[in-house]
Amino acid sequence: MKATPKTDEVINVLEQAVTVINLMEHNIREIEKADIPTDEAKDVINVYQSNLDYCHSCKVTAKDVYDEYWEICLNVDSLPKCAKAMAVRFENVGIPVWVCDPHSDYIKQISNKIWRMEQQGVITKSQASDLMCLFDLLAKWVMVWVFRVQNILKEMGVEPLPILTDKSEETGDETKNKPTPLPEVLNTNEAKSILQKAINAGFCDANYQWGKTKALLAYFADRVSEYLELGKGEYDGKAKTSWKPFESLFGISGLSGAKRDYQKTGTLPDGYKDVDTLFE
């Protein structure tokens, strides 16, 4: 088959865009565990903006791809073969099926994780908005090309082949259904009882995704650590707080710093009374 530079260009840009949108969950984890989450979020935003600009720099049109395949076909009889070859090339990009479903559970999952970081004070509202907007725009750019390719195949008289993969959607479901392992010191009946109360009260979900502020998580961890006597040693006449098990379980670092921050204000975080009721 002859060279297809226009198709090659589109596929290269699509591969880059798909790689970036599939990395959003990884990027969220990197932001949450960074020493300065807002700086990490800024870097991620810059990467997504750069990739969106790269997508927009691609000036290839659907007509360009359509004409390219008409030119390489020797005759009408060879058209189905050329069309199927094109479909396979786009299928090999590994475009996730959720890009064509605005109501996808995977997109909702990403949105919830991004806005949860904002609610916890990990990133700013502006950064959360930028992350979600750029993720959405990249996914929509990919979606537009999915529809374009499917329309091209119809124009060529060939039933469109599937060019989407369920891989990312399945991965999201597996992650969602996989139980989060408890750190050893929290894998006791007493600890699990408190954690279940926290779930029932709406502080977090069954996978320990914290739904309140980071300051309140620090207060919760401090109370649980003291209640279960997890800390070793004393500071100012009080047992030290064991932060690591809670940072590991909830996937949020810097809890000791969050406690220092609210202590500086002289007030306890909003919702502390609700946390206190878990120990009554």
Tab-separated table of C-alpha atoms in Angstrom:
chain	number	residue	atom	x	y	z
A	1	MET	CA	0.000	0.000	0.000
A	2	LYS	CA	1.223	3.492	-0.828
A	3	ALA	CA	2.213	6.030	1.807
A	4	THR	CA	-0.585	7.797	3.675
A	5	PRO	CA	1.056	10.863	5.287
A	6	LYS	CA	-2.232	12.561	6.208
A	7	THR	CA	-3.527	9.478	7.988
A	8	ASP	CA	-0.134	8.988	9.640
A	9	GLU	CA	-0.256	12.502	11.065
A	10	VAL	CA	-3.742	12.071	12.504
A	11	ILE	CA	-2.848	8.718	14.052
A	12	ASN	CA	0.304	10.149	15.650
A	13	VAL	CA	-1.668	12.975	17.247
A	14	LEU	CA	-4.431	10.595	18.351
A	15	GLU	CA	-1.916	8.247	19.976
A	16	GLN	CA	-0.442	11.144	21.951
A	17	ALA	CA	-3.870	12.415	23.017
A	18	VAL	CA	-5.067	8.950	24.070
A	19	THR	CA	-1.899	8.386	26.102
A	20	VAL	CA	-2.397	11.664	27.951
A	21	ILE	CA	-6.097	11.208	28.759
A	22	ASN	CA	-5.438	7.657	29.958
A	23	LEU	CA	-2.806	9.014	32.370
A	24	MET	CA	-5.207	11.290	34.260
A	25	GLU	CA	-5.729	8.856	37.151
A	26	HIS	CA	-1.953	8.477	37.499
A	27	ASN	CA	-1.528	12.257	37.431
A	28	ILE	CA	-4.148	12.689	40.151
A	29	ARG	CA	-2.229	10.286	42.396
A	30	GLU	CA	1.009	12.164	41.705
A	31	ILE	CA	-0.640	15.457	42.657
A	32	GLU	CA	-2.038	14.017	45.904
A	33	LYS	CA	1.314	12.675	47.103
A	34	ALA	CA	3.449	15.629	45.974
A	35	ASP	CA	5.189	17.786	48.586
A	36	ILE	CA	3.558	20.855	47.042
A	37	PRO	CA	0.404	19.567	45.294
A	38	THR	CA	-0.467	22.912	43.713
A	39	ASP	CA	2.919	23.011	41.948
A	40	GLU	CA	2.443	19.454	40.682
A	41	ALA	CA	-1.063	20.348	39.496
A	42	LYS	CA	0.363	23.338	37.635
A	43	ASP	CA	2.833	21.065	35.821
A	44	VAL	CA	0.070	18.602	34.891
A	45	ILE	CA	-2.125	21.428	33.594
A	46	ASN	CA	0.746	22.666	31.426
A	47	VAL	CA	1.213	19.172	29.967
A	48	TYR	CA	-2.484	18.865	29.104
A	49	GLN	CA	-2.592	22.358	27.614
A	50	SER	CA	0.481	21.569	25.512
A	51	ASN	CA	-1.131	18.380	24.230
A	52	LEU	CA	-4.386	20.149	23.430
A	53	ASP	CA	-2.410	22.745	21.459
A	54	TYR	CA	-0.668	19.888	19.645
A	55	CYS	CA	-4.054	18.428	18.681
A	56	HIS	CA	-5.270	21.778	17.387
A	57	SER	CA	-2.073	22.184	15.357
A	58	CYS	CA	-3.102	19.166	13.279
A	59	LYS	CA	-4.797	20.641	10.208
A	60	VAL	CA	-5.650	17.333	8.540
A	61	THR	CA	-9.346	17.082	7.701
A	62	ALA	CA	-11.630	14.098	7.286
A	63	LYS	CA	-11.703	14.869	3.552
A	64	ASP	CA	-7.890	14.644	3.437
A	65	VAL	CA	-7.985	11.117	4.864
A	66	TYR	CA	-10.916	10.165	2.634
A	67	ASP	CA	-9.171	11.427	-0.516
A	68	GLU	CA	-5.912	9.754	0.478
A	69	TYR	CA	-7.495	6.312	0.543
A	70	TRP	CA	-9.377	6.866	-2.701
A	71	GLU	CA	-6.068	7.729	-4.366
A	72	ILE	CA	-4.280	4.557	-3.240
A	73	CYS	CA	-7.098	2.230	-4.260
A	74	LEU	CA	-6.360	0.639	-7.620
A	75	ASN	CA	-10.044	0.216	-8.415
A	76	VAL	CA	-13.468	0.153	-6.797
A	77	ASP	CA	-13.122	-3.555	-6.031
A	78	SER	CA	-10.077	-2.885	-3.834
A	79	LEU	CA	-11.878	-0.171	-1.854
A	80	PRO	CA	-13.199	-2.503	0.898
A	81	LYS	CA	-9.679	-3.828	1.474
A	82	CYS	CA	-8.264	-0.291	1.774
A	83	ALA	CA	-11.083	0.784	4.077
A	84	LYS	CA	-10.579	-2.189	6.383
A	85	ALA	CA	-6.846	-1.499	6.486
A	86	MET	CA	-7.591	2.075	7.558
A	87	ALA	CA	-10.028	0.900	10.250
A	88	VAL	CA	-7.443	-1.501	11.666
A	89	ARG	CA	-4.860	1.273	11.868
A	90	PHE	CA	-7.209	3.465	13.899
A	91	GLU	CA	-8.260	0.495	16.019
A	92	ASN	CA	-4.609	-0.075	16.938
A	93	VAL	CA	-4.476	3.392	18.502
A	94	GLY	CA	-6.421	1.932	21.449
A	95	ILE	CA	-9.028	4.674	21.720
A	96	PRO	CA	-11.024	4.099	24.944
A	97	VAL	CA	-14.742	3.575	24.415
A	98	TRP	CA	-15.722	6.104	27.092
A	99	VAL	CA	-14.601	9.069	24.946
A	100	CYS	CA	-17.830	8.689	22.952
A	101	ASP	CA	-20.035	8.494	26.037
A	102	PRO	CA	-20.385	11.811	27.927
A	103	HIS	CA	-22.265	9.934	30.671
A	104	SER	CA	-19.522	7.334	31.127
A	105	ASP	CA	-18.872	6.134	34.682
A	106	TYR	CA	-15.162	6.557	33.986
A	107	ILE	CA	-15.532	10.268	33.210
A	108	LYS	CA	-17.648	10.722	36.353
A	109	GLN	CA	-14.962	8.919	38.346
A	110	ILE	CA	-12.256	11.277	37.062
A	111	SER	CA	-14.444	14.315	37.741
A	112	ASN	CA	-15.175	13.172	41.302
A	113	LYS	CA	-11.483	12.626	42.044
A	114	ILE	CA	-10.476	16.028	40.688
A	115	TRP	CA	-13.157	17.946	42.588
A	116	ARG	CA	-12.503	15.932	45.744
A	117	MET	CA	-8.935	17.265	45.685
A	118	GLU	CA	-10.325	20.791	45.495
A	119	GLN	CA	-12.719	20.162	48.385
A	120	GLN	CA	-9.843	18.825	50.472
A	121	GLY	CA	-7.729	21.887	49.767
A	122	VAL	CA	-5.134	19.871	47.841
A	123	ILE	CA	-5.526	22.052	44.731
A	124	THR	CA	-7.282	25.337	44.009
A	125	LYS	CA	-10.732	25.631	42.442
A	126	SER	CA	-9.142	27.191	39.355
A	127	GLN	CA	-6.759	24.235	38.999
A	128	ALA	CA	-9.585	21.718	39.398
A	129	SER	CA	-11.572	23.541	36.719
A	130	ASP	CA	-8.559	23.628	34.372
A	131	LEU	CA	-7.788	19.927	34.858
A	132	MET	CA	-11.362	18.841	34.178
A	133	CYS	CA	-11.786	21.211	31.242
A	134	LEU	CA	-8.541	20.146	29.522
A	135	PHE	CA	-9.273	16.461	30.113
A	136	ASP	CA	-12.743	16.944	28.628
A	137	LEU	CA	-11.488	18.914	25.613
A	138	LEU	CA	-8.825	16.310	24.789
A	139	ALA	CA	-11.368	13.495	25.047
A	140	LYS	CA	-13.774	15.414	22.794
A	141	TRP	CA	-11.042	15.981	20.189
A	142	VAL	CA	-10.465	12.223	20.098
A	143	MET	CA	-14.224	11.608	19.940
A	144	VAL	CA	-14.590	13.874	16.901
A	145	TRP	CA	-12.027	11.798	15.011
A	146	VAL	CA	-13.769	8.569	15.986
A	147	PHE	CA	-16.951	9.834	14.345
A	148	ARG	CA	-15.028	11.163	11.354
A	149	VAL	CA	-13.380	7.811	10.680
A	150	GLN	CA	-16.662	5.953	11.062
A	151	ASN	CA	-18.308	8.343	8.587
A	152	ILE	CA	-15.426	7.918	6.143
A	153	LEU	CA	-15.884	4.154	6.242
A	154	LYS	CA	-19.596	4.545	5.540
A	155	GLU	CA	-18.822	6.848	2.612
A	156	MET	CA	-16.485	4.186	1.252
A	157	GLY	CA	-19.337	1.705	1.372
A	158	VAL	CA	-17.865	-0.361	4.177
A	159	GLU	CA	-19.597	-1.195	7.448
A	160	PRO	CA	-17.518	0.592	10.119
A	161	LEU	CA	-15.261	-1.711	12.085
A	162	PRO	CA	-14.961	-1.157	15.825
A	163	ILE	CA	-12.115	1.277	16.428
A	164	LEU	CA	-12.690	1.583	20.173
A	165	THR	CA	-11.339	-0.476	23.037
A	166	ASP	CA	-12.969	-1.255	26.376
A	167	LYS	CA	-9.574	-1.420	28.081
A	168	SER	CA	-9.703	1.844	30.037
A	169	GLU	CA	-13.353	1.424	31.030
A	170	GLU	CA	-12.656	-2.094	32.279
A	171	THR	CA	-9.590	-0.925	34.153
A	172	GLY	CA	-11.678	1.740	35.833
A	173	ASP	CA	-14.289	-0.823	36.884
A	174	GLU	CA	-11.650	-3.207	38.224
A	175	THR	CA	-10.062	-0.435	40.241
A	176	LYS	CA	-13.446	0.707	41.495
A	177	ASN	CA	-14.469	-2.782	42.655
A	178	LYS	CA	-11.119	-3.802	44.109
A	179	PRO	CA	-11.178	-3.414	47.913
A	180	THR	CA	-8.576	-1.097	49.398
A	181	PRO	CA	-6.234	-3.068	51.697
A	182	LEU	CA	-6.041	-1.846	55.281
A	183	PRO	CA	-2.659	-1.011	56.825
A	184	GLU	CA	-1.768	-3.629	59.428
A	185	VAL	CA	-2.355	-1.357	62.441
A	186	LEU	CA	-5.848	-0.532	61.157
A	187	ASN	CA	-6.740	-4.117	60.324
A	188	THR	CA	-8.232	-4.789	63.750
A	189	ASN	CA	-11.848	-5.121	64.822
A	190	GLU	CA	-11.680	-1.915	66.851
A	191	ALA	CA	-10.132	0.103	64.017
A	192	LYS	CA	-12.472	-1.352	61.400
A	193	SER	CA	-15.450	-0.464	63.572
A	194	ILE	CA	-14.439	3.217	63.614
A	195	LEU	CA	-13.695	3.228	59.891
A	196	GLN	CA	-17.102	1.707	59.173
A	197	LYS	CA	-18.729	4.430	61.275
A	198	ALA	CA	-16.856	7.009	59.180
A	199	ILE	CA	-18.184	5.384	56.002
A	200	ASN	CA	-21.734	5.263	57.358
A	201	ALA	CA	-21.499	8.929	58.370
A	202	GLY	CA	-20.444	9.923	54.854
A	203	PHE	CA	-16.885	10.995	55.597
A	204	CYS	CA	-15.553	8.583	52.970
A	205	ASP	CA	-16.736	5.820	50.663
A	206	ALA	CA	-16.156	2.077	50.971
A	207	ASN	CA	-12.834	2.427	49.120
A	208	TYR	CA	-11.685	5.073	51.617
A	209	GLN	CA	-11.916	7.999	49.222
A	210	TRP	CA	-12.135	10.882	51.687
A	211	GLY	CA	-14.957	13.264	50.816
A	212	LYS	CA	-14.309	16.100	53.253
A	213	THR	CA	-11.490	18.596	53.753
A	214	LYS	CA	-7.891	17.581	54.304
A	215	ALA	CA	-7.954	19.430	57.629
A	216	LEU	CA	-10.870	17.293	58.815
A	217	LEU	CA	-9.052	14.124	57.733
A	218	ALA	CA	-6.073	15.249	59.817
A	219	TYR	CA	-8.391	15.768	62.795
A	220	PHE	CA	-9.988	12.353	62.213
A	221	ALA	CA	-6.598	10.614	61.941
A	222	ASP	CA	-5.378	12.369	65.081
A	223	ARG	CA	-8.436	11.237	67.041
A	224	VAL	CA	-8.262	7.638	65.778
A	225	SER	CA	-4.525	7.396	66.437
A	226	GLU	CA	-5.044	8.587	69.990
A	227	TYR	CA	-8.086	6.334	70.519
A	228	LEU	CA	-6.267	3.224	69.266
A	229	GLU	CA	-2.967	4.246	70.897
A	230	LEU	CA	-1.071	3.921	67.614
A	231	GLY	CA	1.526	6.608	68.274
A	232	LYS	CA	4.929	5.898	69.763
A	233	GLY	CA	6.521	8.369	72.136
A	234	GLU	CA	5.193	11.661	73.443
A	235	TYR	CA	5.260	15.308	72.468
A	236	ASP	CA	4.213	18.056	74.887
A	237	GLY	CA	2.902	15.410	77.259
A	238	LYS	CA	0.673	13.819	74.624
A	239	ALA	CA	1.159	10.634	72.604
A	240	LYS	CA	2.505	11.335	69.121
A	241	THR	CA	0.100	10.836	66.240
A	242	SER	CA	0.762	7.985	63.813
A	243	TRP	CA	0.030	9.639	60.463
A	244	LYS	CA	1.458	7.129	57.998
A	245	PRO	CA	-1.319	4.465	58.209
A	246	PHE	CA	-3.968	7.086	57.435
A	247	GLU	CA	-1.974	8.715	54.629
A	248	SER	CA	-1.516	5.259	53.108
A	249	LEU	CA	-5.171	4.256	53.485
A	250	PHE	CA	-6.710	7.491	52.211
A	251	GLY	CA	-3.967	8.264	49.685
A	252	ILE	CA	-3.461	11.793	51.038
A	253	SER	CA	-0.092	12.957	52.333
A	254	GLY	CA	0.841	15.905	54.535
A	255	LEU	CA	-1.701	15.314	57.305
A	256	SER	CA	0.643	16.512	60.043
A	257	GLY	CA	1.055	19.774	58.123
A	258	ALA	CA	-2.717	20.064	57.759
A	259	LYS	CA	-3.054	19.761	61.526
A	260	ARG	CA	-0.430	22.466	62.087
A	261	ASP	CA	-2.272	24.735	59.671
A	262	TYR	CA	-5.594	24.585	61.519
A	263	GLN	CA	-3.824	24.852	64.871
A	264	LYS	CA	-2.309	28.141	63.705
A	265	THR	CA	-5.806	29.527	63.193
A	266	GLY	CA	-6.782	28.634	66.740
A	267	THR	CA	-9.918	26.845	65.535
A	268	LEU	CA	-10.755	23.240	64.782
A	269	PRO	CA	-11.807	22.312	61.214
A	270	ASP	CA	-15.459	22.428	60.204
A	271	GLY	CA	-17.119	19.114	60.977
A	272	TYR	CA	-14.944	18.206	63.960
A	273	LYS	CA	-18.008	17.689	66.158
A	274	ASP	CA	-19.312	15.111	63.686
A	275	VAL	CA	-15.983	13.288	63.934
A	276	ASP	CA	-16.202	13.358	67.720
A	277	THR	CA	-19.548	11.536	67.598
A	278	LEU	CA	-17.787	8.520	66.050
A	279	PHE	CA	-16.116	7.886	69.384
A	280	GLU	CA	-19.207	8.181	71.564
